[in-house]
Amino acid sequence: MLLGLGGVKAALPVAPPQPEQIDRVHSALAQLRLNETLASNLARLQQALAANPDSEPLLHQVARLQIRLDRRADALLTYRHLLALRPDHAEARHMAAILSGEAPDKANADYIAGLFDAFADSFDEKLVGWLDYKAPQQVAAVATRLLVGRIATRAIDLGCGTGLLGPEVQKLVRRLDGIDLSPRMVDKARQRGVYDELIVGEIVAALLKRPAVYDLVLAADVLSYFGDLRSLFIAVRDCLQPDGLFVATVEKGAEARYTASKTGRYQHGETYLRKRAAEAGFDVIALEEVELRQEEGRPVPGYVFALRLIPPIPVDPLTTLSTDELLDGLDAPAAAILQQAAERMIGNDFAVGWAVDIGGGMGRHTAELRRLAQHLDMVSEDADRSRRAFEAGVYDDCDTDTIIPFLEARPDHYDLMLAVDLLDRERDLSAVFSAVKIALALAGVFIAVTSTRDEAELREMAKAEGLVVIAVEPVSLPDGAPALCLIAES
Ligand SMILES: C[S@@+](CC[C@H](N)C(=O)[O-])C[C@H]1O[C@@H](n2cnc3c(N)ncnc32)[C@H](O)[C@@H]1O
């Protein structure tokens, strides 16, 4: 009987394999061969390491090979060994955090710069030649479609790398800037001769210094080095003109949040992407599934997406009110105390660069504050407050935003930060101090008044987040209520 069935099977015509089946078999075989080579290289390196167990270059190469062979637990041990020898090893710090399930919010700048400096010479050949890299073309195609024949006045290519995107969008833009952390990648981009300005720097920090400058912002395969997209989206929003467009790619994540893979890169789920976009005030006007490139013989799935700012709802102007009347509505009880403390700290003959009124409660005192700072921002969670402040015309910039993300999105930004009720309103004091520490520039000063916290709590929590407490002074609010004025430095 069995024999009989075998005979029937043999007699049936066999369908010829489809080309994609052949491709899959070929790439699986190629991967198998590659893994064998990697495994024998690893064995050789491990022998060398046994003879010289604290060799940093050997540990580094072993960890990278272990990652490629998917031996994650071994790679974590190797990176930890490397970190024990060199606590400042940027790649080991990033990869050990990811492999132990504690991915940082984004890849650290030293790691990125080192990784891509080393990769600059071979980037184009590897990505385009071997890995069928298409992100620049995918970004350019969506931007072209959404601009419908319009030419962007000023565009920026975030994480421009060697500048593969530049030639793809050259015809769409009048002026094109580029920014990247890796000086050697930027050198390659410069050689293309299509960028008007090239900046070596960190994207979020650089964009925050360019408010409302661009009408087109592009990012091909860069968001995979950002986990939490909040600060990036806020920075992009703030650097865009009101009708500006942001087109970018992400690696596709399976979950409603971001994840980090053994490659050291981050993936983003659609729900997560849409949530962060909406929080930053964007409409998602395009979102398409794409294959970004090949990795280990398989396509890397991603999204190319486009965001546009949601136009503000028109509101009746308050401009029938005078500046004084507008500021009257903002005067917080603690404003005079903060003003005096700021004057003491800054001195009469000096002005700092950037200051911020957190909570927008400095009211009439903004006039005096202007003497102390060249640039004065305000931020409030209350849209009406920001609008009054804006219409009063005394601030350089007025934002309606949640305070902690606002500060987190402005690293090393403010020389002077005044907070009227932040310490009383926010429940999590360490989150407040951590955000303050991020936003303070070197030697920046933070001054805040509180009527609900005690001195020991303020000192302890501020110190735990790396702030240096200069003073905690007892003060009286205008109604006679006791309060404390905290003065701290970064
Ligand atoms: C995969 S490459 C893509 C380069 C280029 N966009 C392209 O499509 O060819 C990612 C680039 O983003 C840069 N990068 C990543 N995070 C960055 C950050 N926070 N600030 C500036 N550049 C960053 C890296 O240095 C690297 O050159």
Short mmCIF file of C-alpha atoms and ligand atoms in Angstrom, two decimals:
data_model
loop_
_atom_site.label_atom_id
_atom_site.label_comp_id
_atom_site.label_asym_id
_atom_site.label_seq_id
_atom_site.Cartn_x
_atom_site.Cartn_y
_atom_site.Cartn_z
CA MET A 1 0.00 0.00 0.00
CA LEU A 2 2.73 2.42 1.01
CA LEU A 3 4.67 1.50 -2.05
CA GLY A 4 1.58 2.11 -4.12
CA LEU A 5 1.12 5.62 -2.72
CA GLY A 6 4.78 6.36 -3.37
CA GLY A 7 4.21 5.37 -6.95
CA VAL A 8 1.20 7.69 -7.31
CA LYS A 9 3.20 10.59 -5.83
CA ALA A 10 6.09 9.99 -8.17
CA ALA A 11 3.76 10.02 -11.12
CA LEU A 12 2.21 13.41 -10.22
CA PRO A 13 3.67 16.42 -12.10
CA VAL A 14 5.86 18.52 -9.77
CA ALA A 15 5.19 22.28 -9.90
CA PRO A 16 8.41 24.20 -10.73
CA PRO A 17 9.61 26.41 -7.80
CA GLN A 18 8.62 30.09 -8.01
CA PRO A 19 11.42 32.69 -8.33
CA GLU A 20 10.72 34.07 -4.81
CA GLN A 21 10.99 30.54 -3.35
CA ILE A 22 14.39 30.16 -5.02
CA ASP A 23 15.43 33.59 -3.65
CA ARG A 24 14.36 32.58 -0.15
CA VAL A 25 16.32 29.32 -0.32
CA HIS A 26 19.38 31.15 -1.66
CA SER A 27 19.31 33.81 1.03
CA ALA A 28 18.73 31.20 3.79
CA LEU A 29 21.78 29.28 2.52
CA ALA A 30 23.85 32.46 2.31
CA GLN A 31 22.85 33.34 5.88
CA LEU A 32 23.81 29.83 7.04
CA ARG A 33 27.23 30.17 5.41
CA LEU A 34 27.69 33.63 6.91
CA ASN A 35 26.79 32.34 10.38
CA GLU A 36 29.35 29.55 10.05
CA THR A 37 32.04 32.10 9.16
CA LEU A 38 30.99 34.40 12.01
CA ALA A 39 31.00 31.50 14.49
CA SER A 40 34.52 30.44 13.49
CA ASN A 41 35.72 34.10 13.71
CA LEU A 42 34.16 34.31 17.15
CA ALA A 43 35.91 31.12 18.28
CA ARG A 44 39.26 32.57 17.15
CA LEU A 45 38.65 35.86 18.93
CA GLN A 46 37.57 34.08 22.10
CA GLN A 47 40.82 32.13 22.10
CA ALA A 48 42.75 35.37 21.81
CA LEU A 49 40.60 36.83 24.59
CA ALA A 50 41.34 33.89 26.87
CA ALA A 51 45.02 34.86 26.62
CA ASN A 52 44.28 38.55 27.13
CA PRO A 53 40.94 38.79 29.02
CA ASP A 54 40.97 42.58 29.55
CA SER A 55 41.69 43.59 25.97
CA GLU A 56 39.12 46.28 25.13
CA PRO A 57 39.34 45.89 21.32
CA LEU A 58 38.91 42.10 21.62
CA LEU A 59 35.96 42.42 24.00
CA HIS A 60 34.36 44.92 21.63
CA GLN A 61 34.73 42.65 18.59
CA VAL A 62 33.54 39.58 20.52
CA ALA A 63 30.42 41.42 21.73
CA ARG A 64 29.58 42.55 18.19
CA LEU A 65 29.95 39.02 16.83
CA GLN A 66 27.85 37.58 19.64
CA ILE A 67 25.12 40.06 18.72
CA ARG A 68 25.29 39.09 15.05
CA LEU A 69 24.99 35.44 16.01
CA ASP A 70 22.04 36.32 18.26
CA ARG A 71 23.86 35.18 21.42
CA ARG A 72 22.36 38.01 23.44
CA ALA A 73 23.05 36.76 26.96
CA ASP A 74 26.73 36.24 26.07
CA ALA A 75 26.91 39.66 24.42
CA LEU A 76 25.45 41.29 27.54
CA LEU A 77 28.17 39.67 29.69
CA THR A 78 30.86 40.81 27.26
CA TYR A 79 29.55 44.40 27.14
CA ARG A 80 29.34 44.44 30.96
CA HIS A 81 32.94 43.25 31.19
CA LEU A 82 33.92 46.05 28.80
CA LEU A 83 31.97 48.57 30.88
CA ALA A 84 33.69 47.44 34.06
CA LEU A 85 37.01 48.27 32.36
CA ARG A 86 35.80 51.41 30.56
CA PRO A 87 32.68 52.86 32.23
CA ASP A 88 32.53 55.60 29.55
CA HIS A 89 32.46 53.15 26.60
CA ALA A 90 29.50 54.65 24.71
CA GLU A 91 28.56 51.57 22.67
CA ALA A 92 28.86 49.22 25.65
CA ARG A 93 26.63 51.58 27.68
CA HIS A 94 23.95 51.67 24.98
CA MET A 95 24.02 47.96 24.12
CA ALA A 96 24.21 46.71 27.73
CA ALA A 97 21.14 48.84 28.56
CA ILE A 98 19.21 47.46 25.58
CA LEU A 99 20.22 43.84 26.14
CA SER A 100 19.23 44.04 29.78
CA GLY A 101 15.77 45.34 28.82
CA GLU A 102 16.39 48.91 30.02
CA ALA A 103 16.59 50.73 26.71
CA PRO A 104 17.36 54.45 27.13
CA ASP A 105 14.99 57.05 25.62
CA LYS A 106 17.41 57.48 22.75
CA ALA A 107 20.87 56.35 21.70
CA ASN A 108 23.59 58.45 23.35
CA ALA A 109 25.38 60.98 21.17
CA ASP A 110 28.90 59.56 21.69
CA TYR A 111 27.73 56.12 20.59
CA ILE A 112 26.08 57.50 17.43
CA ALA A 113 29.03 59.69 16.48
CA GLY A 114 31.53 56.84 17.03
CA LEU A 115 29.40 54.26 15.23
CA PHE A 116 28.85 56.38 12.12
CA ASP A 117 32.33 57.91 12.02
CA ALA A 118 33.64 54.35 11.74
CA PHE A 119 30.99 53.50 9.14
CA ALA A 120 31.32 56.64 6.98
CA ASP A 121 33.71 55.25 4.36
CA SER A 122 31.71 52.10 3.66
CA PHE A 123 28.15 53.36 4.38
CA ASP A 124 27.00 53.97 0.80
CA GLU A 125 28.54 50.80 -0.58
CA LYS A 126 27.09 48.59 2.18
CA LEU A 127 23.67 50.16 2.45
CA VAL A 128 22.92 50.87 -1.18
CA GLY A 129 25.11 48.21 -2.83
CA TRP A 130 24.47 45.26 -0.55
CA LEU A 131 21.43 45.97 1.56
CA ASP A 132 19.05 47.46 -0.98
CA TYR A 133 18.61 50.57 1.18
CA LYS A 134 15.64 52.64 -0.02
CA ALA A 135 14.67 55.02 2.82
CA PRO A 136 15.93 58.21 1.08
CA GLN A 137 13.89 57.42 -2.07
CA GLN A 138 10.85 56.55 0.06
CA VAL A 139 11.02 59.84 1.95
CA ALA A 140 11.60 61.80 -1.26
CA ALA A 141 8.63 60.12 -2.99
CA VAL A 142 6.18 61.05 -0.20
CA ALA A 143 7.54 64.61 0.04
CA THR A 144 7.21 65.04 -3.75
CA ARG A 145 3.63 63.81 -3.70
CA LEU A 146 2.56 66.03 -0.79
CA LEU A 147 4.24 69.18 -2.09
CA VAL A 148 2.17 68.83 -5.30
CA GLY A 149 4.49 70.89 -7.45
CA ARG A 150 5.33 73.43 -4.73
CA ILE A 151 9.01 74.15 -3.98
CA ALA A 152 9.95 74.24 -0.30
CA THR A 153 11.72 77.46 0.68
CA ARG A 154 14.00 75.98 3.30
CA ALA A 155 14.35 72.30 4.17
CA ILE A 156 16.51 70.31 6.55
CA ASP A 157 17.66 66.70 6.32
CA LEU A 158 17.85 65.35 9.89
CA GLY A 159 20.61 62.77 10.43
CA CYS A 160 21.71 63.47 6.86
CA GLY A 161 24.55 60.93 7.07
CA THR A 162 26.53 60.80 3.82
CA GLY A 163 23.78 62.84 2.13
CA LEU A 164 21.98 60.12 0.15
CA LEU A 165 18.71 62.04 0.51
CA GLY A 166 20.10 65.36 -0.76
CA PRO A 167 20.14 64.56 -4.51
CA GLU A 168 16.70 62.92 -4.23
CA VAL A 169 15.06 66.14 -2.96
CA GLN A 170 17.28 68.73 -4.62
CA LYS A 171 14.56 69.70 -7.10
CA LEU A 172 11.94 70.08 -4.35
CA VAL A 173 13.75 72.68 -2.28
CA ARG A 174 15.23 76.12 -2.72
CA ARG A 175 17.66 75.69 0.17
CA LEU A 176 18.70 72.48 1.91
CA ASP A 177 20.41 72.17 5.29
CA GLY A 178 21.65 68.97 6.87
CA ILE A 179 22.55 67.95 10.40
CA ASP A 180 24.30 64.90 11.77
CA LEU A 181 26.22 63.90 14.88
CA SER A 182 28.98 62.18 12.91
CA PRO A 183 31.61 64.60 11.52
CA ARG A 184 32.86 61.99 9.05
CA MET A 185 29.37 61.32 7.67
CA VAL A 186 28.92 65.10 7.30
CA ASP A 187 32.22 65.31 5.39
CA LYS A 188 30.83 62.79 2.91
CA ALA A 189 27.58 64.76 2.60
CA ARG A 190 29.57 67.95 1.94
CA GLN A 191 31.35 66.26 -0.98
CA ARG A 192 27.99 65.85 -2.74
CA GLY A 193 27.70 69.63 -3.06
CA VAL A 194 23.90 69.71 -2.65
CA TYR A 195 23.61 71.04 0.92
CA ASP A 196 23.64 74.79 1.63
CA GLU A 197 24.51 74.40 5.31
CA LEU A 198 25.78 71.32 7.14
CA ILE A 199 25.79 71.18 10.92
CA VAL A 200 27.66 68.66 13.06
CA GLY A 201 25.35 68.39 16.06
CA GLU A 202 22.44 66.76 17.83
CA ILE A 203 19.09 67.13 16.11
CA VAL A 204 16.84 68.14 19.03
CA ALA A 205 19.28 70.65 20.49
CA ALA A 206 19.94 72.21 17.06
CA LEU A 207 16.27 72.47 16.01
CA LEU A 208 15.28 74.21 19.23
CA LYS A 209 17.62 77.03 18.30
CA ARG A 210 15.83 77.48 14.94
CA PRO A 211 12.18 78.28 15.73
CA ALA A 212 9.78 78.44 12.74
CA VAL A 213 12.64 78.33 10.21
CA TYR A 214 11.75 75.39 7.95
CA ASP A 215 8.81 74.49 5.72
CA LEU A 216 10.10 70.96 5.05
CA VAL A 217 11.82 68.62 7.52
CA LEU A 218 13.04 65.21 6.34
CA ALA A 219 14.50 62.22 8.19
CA ALA A 220 15.46 58.96 6.45
CA ASP A 221 16.28 56.07 8.79
CA VAL A 222 17.16 58.32 11.72
CA LEU A 223 14.22 57.89 14.10
CA SER A 224 15.51 54.37 14.67
CA TYR A 225 18.10 55.99 16.96
CA PHE A 226 15.35 57.67 19.01
CA GLY A 227 13.18 55.54 21.28
CA ASP A 228 10.80 58.05 22.79
CA LEU A 229 9.78 60.35 19.93
CA ARG A 230 8.27 63.03 22.17
CA SER A 231 11.20 65.45 22.35
CA LEU A 232 12.02 64.97 18.66
CA PHE A 233 8.43 65.68 17.54
CA ILE A 234 8.26 68.79 19.74
CA ALA A 235 11.57 70.05 18.35
CA VAL A 236 10.40 69.42 14.76
CA ARG A 237 7.07 71.12 15.47
CA ASP A 238 8.83 74.19 16.86
CA CYS A 239 11.27 74.50 13.96
CA LEU A 240 8.48 74.22 11.36
CA GLN A 241 6.58 77.10 9.84
CA PRO A 242 2.80 76.82 10.37
CA ASP A 243 2.15 75.06 7.04
CA GLY A 244 5.36 73.01 7.23
CA LEU A 245 5.68 69.33 6.46
CA PHE A 246 7.66 66.58 8.21
CA VAL A 247 8.40 63.35 6.29
CA ALA A 248 10.32 60.49 7.90
CA THR A 249 10.74 56.74 8.19
CA VAL A 250 10.66 54.45 11.22
CA GLU A 251 11.31 50.75 11.59
CA LYS A 252 7.95 49.11 12.17
CA GLY A 253 7.33 47.96 15.74
CA ALA A 254 4.76 45.42 16.79
CA GLU A 255 3.53 47.21 19.86
CA ALA A 256 1.74 50.40 20.87
CA ARG A 257 5.01 51.79 22.17
CA TYR A 258 8.63 51.81 21.11
CA THR A 259 10.93 48.80 21.41
CA ALA A 260 14.68 48.33 21.02
CA SER A 261 16.25 45.41 19.17
CA LYS A 262 19.62 43.68 19.44
CA THR A 263 20.82 45.91 16.60
CA GLY A 264 20.80 48.83 19.05
CA ARG A 265 18.05 50.50 16.99
CA TYR A 266 14.49 51.33 17.98
CA GLN A 267 11.18 50.32 16.38
CA HIS A 268 7.90 52.19 16.60
CA GLY A 269 4.34 50.88 16.44
CA GLU A 270 1.71 52.75 14.43
CA THR A 271 -0.40 53.52 17.51
CA TYR A 272 2.63 54.93 19.30
CA LEU A 273 3.54 57.05 16.30
CA ARG A 274 0.05 58.48 16.00
CA LYS A 275 -0.17 59.19 19.74
CA ARG A 276 3.11 61.11 19.94
CA ALA A 277 2.27 62.98 16.72
CA ALA A 278 -1.11 64.10 18.09
CA GLU A 279 0.43 65.13 21.43
CA ALA A 280 2.88 67.39 19.60
CA GLY A 281 0.04 68.97 17.60
CA PHE A 282 0.49 67.11 14.31
CA ASP A 283 -1.95 65.49 11.88
CA VAL A 284 -0.71 62.25 10.31
CA ILE A 285 -1.37 62.95 6.62
CA ALA A 286 0.39 59.87 5.18
CA LEU A 287 1.48 56.54 6.61
CA GLU A 288 2.64 53.76 4.32
CA GLU A 289 4.24 50.39 4.96
CA VAL A 290 7.59 49.97 3.21
CA GLU A 291 10.65 47.73 3.15
CA LEU A 292 13.52 49.94 4.30
CA ARG A 293 16.44 47.63 3.53
CA GLN A 294 17.65 44.04 3.97
CA GLU A 295 19.04 42.72 7.24
CA GLU A 296 20.30 39.18 7.82
CA GLY A 297 18.78 38.19 4.50
CA ARG A 298 15.30 39.54 5.34
CA PRO A 299 13.56 42.83 4.53
CA VAL A 300 13.26 45.31 7.42
CA PRO A 301 9.64 46.48 7.55
CA GLY A 302 9.02 50.14 8.21
CA TYR A 303 6.70 53.08 7.77
CA VAL A 304 7.24 56.22 5.79
CA PHE A 305 4.96 58.87 7.23
CA ALA A 306 4.19 62.57 6.91
CA LEU A 307 3.02 65.02 9.56
CA ARG A 308 1.54 68.47 9.19
CA LEU A 309 0.73 70.89 11.99
CA ILE A 310 -2.92 70.98 13.02
CA PRO A 311 -4.04 74.56 12.29
CA PRO A 312 -4.95 76.44 15.49
CA ILE A 313 -8.65 76.99 16.13
CA PRO A 314 -9.35 80.68 15.44
CA VAL A 315 -10.13 82.57 18.64
CA ASP A 316 -11.30 86.12 19.32
CA PRO A 317 -8.33 88.40 19.85
CA LEU A 318 -7.82 89.89 23.30
CA THR A 319 -6.02 92.86 21.81
CA THR A 320 -8.64 95.33 22.93
CA LEU A 321 -6.96 94.98 26.35
CA SER A 322 -3.81 96.96 27.17
CA THR A 323 -0.51 95.18 27.92
CA ASP A 324 -0.97 95.98 31.62
CA GLU A 325 -4.47 94.53 31.64
CA LEU A 326 -3.27 91.41 29.84
CA LEU A 327 -0.38 90.98 32.29
CA ASP A 328 -2.68 91.59 35.28
CA GLY A 329 -4.31 88.27 34.61
CA LEU A 330 -0.93 86.54 34.83
CA ASP A 331 0.54 88.01 38.04
CA ALA A 332 1.12 85.03 40.38
CA PRO A 333 1.53 85.73 44.12
CA ALA A 334 5.12 84.43 44.03
CA ALA A 335 6.19 86.62 41.08
CA ALA A 336 7.88 89.41 43.11
CA ILE A 337 9.80 86.89 45.23
CA LEU A 338 11.09 85.10 42.14
CA GLN A 339 12.00 88.39 40.50
CA GLN A 340 14.07 89.53 43.49
CA ALA A 341 15.83 86.17 43.81
CA ALA A 342 16.65 86.24 40.08
CA GLU A 343 18.09 89.76 40.38
CA ARG A 344 20.26 88.66 43.28
CA MET A 345 21.56 85.64 41.40
CA ILE A 346 22.20 87.35 38.05
CA GLY A 347 23.34 90.78 39.31
CA ASN A 348 22.46 94.18 37.89
CA ASP A 349 25.15 94.53 35.26
CA PHE A 350 24.71 91.22 33.55
CA ALA A 351 22.10 89.52 31.36
CA VAL A 352 21.91 85.78 30.75
CA GLY A 353 21.04 84.35 27.31
CA TRP A 354 17.84 82.34 27.71
CA ALA A 355 15.25 82.52 30.47
CA VAL A 356 11.85 80.89 30.89
CA ASP A 357 8.82 81.71 32.97
CA ILE A 358 7.46 78.25 33.79
CA GLY A 359 3.73 78.51 34.40
CA GLY A 360 3.53 81.98 32.89
CA GLY A 361 2.95 83.68 36.22
CA MET A 362 5.51 86.47 36.19
CA GLY A 363 2.90 88.97 34.96
CA ARG A 364 4.10 92.59 35.32
CA HIS A 365 7.51 91.36 36.46
CA THR A 366 8.31 90.23 32.94
CA ALA A 367 9.28 93.85 32.19
CA GLU A 368 12.09 93.60 34.79
CA LEU A 369 12.91 90.06 33.77
CA ARG A 370 13.64 91.30 30.27
CA ARG A 371 16.62 93.20 31.68
CA LEU A 372 18.05 89.95 33.03
CA ALA A 373 17.78 87.81 29.88
CA GLN A 374 18.26 88.39 26.18
CA HIS A 375 15.55 85.88 25.27
CA LEU A 376 12.49 85.24 27.44
CA ASP A 377 10.11 82.31 26.91
CA MET A 378 6.98 81.34 28.77
CA VAL A 379 5.23 78.01 28.95
CA SER A 380 1.92 77.18 30.53
CA GLU A 381 -0.43 74.22 30.44
CA ASP A 382 -3.30 76.72 30.28
CA ALA A 383 -3.88 77.79 26.64
CA ASP A 384 -5.66 80.98 27.73
CA ARG A 385 -2.71 82.04 29.85
CA SER A 386 -0.29 81.50 26.94
CA ARG A 387 -2.58 83.47 24.67
CA ARG A 388 -2.75 86.44 27.07
CA ALA A 389 1.04 86.33 27.42
CA PHE A 390 1.44 86.18 23.66
CA GLU A 391 -0.92 89.09 23.05
CA ALA A 392 0.80 91.16 25.73
CA GLY A 393 3.86 90.94 23.45
CA VAL A 394 6.42 90.82 26.25
CA TYR A 395 7.77 87.31 25.71
CA ASP A 396 9.85 86.09 22.78
CA ASP A 397 8.00 82.80 22.70
CA CYS A 398 4.82 81.55 24.40
CA ASP A 399 3.96 77.85 24.47
CA THR A 400 1.01 75.83 25.65
CA ASP A 401 2.49 72.51 26.69
CA THR A 402 2.80 69.98 29.48
CA ILE A 403 5.69 71.36 31.51
CA ILE A 404 7.83 68.25 32.03
CA PRO A 405 7.97 67.18 28.34
CA PHE A 406 8.49 70.84 27.37
CA LEU A 407 11.60 70.99 29.56
CA GLU A 408 12.83 67.54 28.56
CA ALA A 409 12.67 68.58 24.91
CA ARG A 410 15.06 71.51 25.55
CA PRO A 411 18.29 69.97 26.85
CA ASP A 412 20.96 72.39 28.15
CA HIS A 413 18.81 75.29 27.01
CA TYR A 414 17.99 77.75 29.80
CA ASP A 415 20.34 79.90 31.87
CA LEU A 416 17.51 81.04 34.13
CA MET A 417 14.28 79.20 34.96
CA LEU A 418 11.57 80.69 37.19
CA ALA A 419 8.66 78.57 38.37
CA VAL A 420 5.63 80.06 40.09
CA ASP A 421 3.67 76.99 41.12
CA LEU A 422 5.42 74.02 39.51
CA LEU A 423 6.58 72.43 42.76
CA ASP A 424 3.07 72.57 44.24
CA ARG A 425 1.20 71.43 41.17
CA GLU A 426 3.30 68.44 40.07
CA ARG A 427 2.96 65.39 42.28
CA ASP A 428 6.24 63.73 41.28
CA LEU A 429 8.99 66.02 42.52
CA SER A 430 11.82 63.86 41.17
CA ALA A 431 10.28 64.01 37.66
CA VAL A 432 10.19 67.83 37.97
CA PHE A 433 13.79 68.11 39.14
CA SER A 434 14.97 65.64 36.53
CA ALA A 435 13.31 67.71 33.75
CA VAL A 436 14.73 70.94 35.25
CA LYS A 437 18.21 69.40 35.32
CA ILE A 438 17.87 68.43 31.63
CA ALA A 439 16.73 71.89 30.52
CA LEU A 440 19.27 73.89 32.55
CA ALA A 441 22.35 75.06 30.66
CA LEU A 442 25.76 74.76 32.27
CA ALA A 443 25.72 76.89 35.47
CA GLY A 444 22.05 77.72 34.84
CA VAL A 445 19.87 78.79 37.79
CA PHE A 446 16.45 77.43 38.76
CA ILE A 447 14.30 79.45 41.16
CA ALA A 448 10.92 78.26 42.42
CA VAL A 449 8.48 79.07 45.20
CA THR A 450 6.45 76.44 47.04
CA SER A 451 3.97 76.53 49.87
CA THR A 452 3.43 72.77 50.14
CA ARG A 453 6.91 71.22 50.23
CA ASP A 454 9.30 71.12 53.16
CA GLU A 455 12.98 72.05 53.08
CA ALA A 456 14.37 68.55 53.66
CA GLU A 457 12.25 67.11 50.84
CA LEU A 458 13.34 69.86 48.44
CA ARG A 459 17.03 69.48 49.26
CA GLU A 460 16.99 65.69 49.11
CA MET A 461 15.02 65.36 45.85
CA ALA A 462 16.89 68.15 44.06
CA LYS A 463 20.24 66.63 45.04
CA ALA A 464 19.10 63.16 43.94
CA GLU A 465 18.47 64.54 40.42
CA GLY A 466 21.90 66.17 40.25
CA LEU A 467 20.93 69.78 41.09
CA VAL A 468 23.10 71.84 43.45
CA VAL A 469 20.90 73.56 46.03
CA ILE A 470 22.18 77.10 46.69
CA ALA A 471 19.47 78.08 49.18
CA VAL A 472 16.04 77.24 50.52
CA GLU A 473 14.76 80.51 51.99
CA PRO A 474 11.58 81.05 54.05
CA VAL A 475 9.44 83.78 52.39
CA SER A 476 5.96 85.27 52.85
CA LEU A 477 3.45 85.40 50.02
CA PRO A 478 1.51 88.70 49.59
CA ASP A 479 -1.41 87.32 51.66
CA GLY A 480 1.02 86.53 54.51
CA ALA A 481 1.09 82.76 53.87
CA PRO A 482 4.50 81.16 54.55
CA ALA A 483 6.38 79.61 51.64
CA LEU A 484 9.89 78.54 50.64
CA CYS A 485 12.00 79.88 47.81
CA LEU A 486 14.34 77.27 46.34
CA ILE A 487 17.43 78.39 44.43
CA ALA A 488 19.38 75.64 42.68
CA GLU A 489 22.06 75.35 40.01
CA SER A 490 22.75 72.72 37.38
C1 LIG B 1 21.19 55.10 9.22
S1 LIG B 1 21.95 56.63 9.03
C2 LIG B 1 20.93 57.40 7.81
C3 LIG B 1 21.64 58.50 7.09
C4 LIG B 1 20.85 59.21 6.02
N1 LIG B 1 19.65 59.81 6.53
C5 LIG B 1 20.53 58.25 4.88
O1 LIG B 1 19.35 57.95 4.70
O2 LIG B 1 21.44 57.81 4.23
C6 LIG B 1 21.46 57.50 10.53
C7 LIG B 1 22.18 58.83 10.69
O3 LIG B 1 21.53 59.55 11.73
C8 LIG B 1 22.51 60.20 12.52
N2 LIG B 1 21.91 60.43 13.86
C9 LIG B 1 21.29 59.55 14.67
N3 LIG B 1 20.83 60.15 15.78
C10 LIG B 1 21.14 61.46 15.66
C11 LIG B 1 20.92 62.60 16.49
N4 LIG B 1 20.27 62.52 17.66
N5 LIG B 1 21.37 63.81 16.06
C12 LIG B 1 22.03 63.91 14.87
N6 LIG B 1 22.27 62.87 14.05
C13 LIG B 1 21.84 61.65 14.43
C14 LIG B 1 23.69 59.24 12.53
O4 LIG B 1 24.89 59.88 12.83
C15 LIG B 1 23.64 58.69 11.10
O5 LIG B 1 24.45 59.40 10.22
#
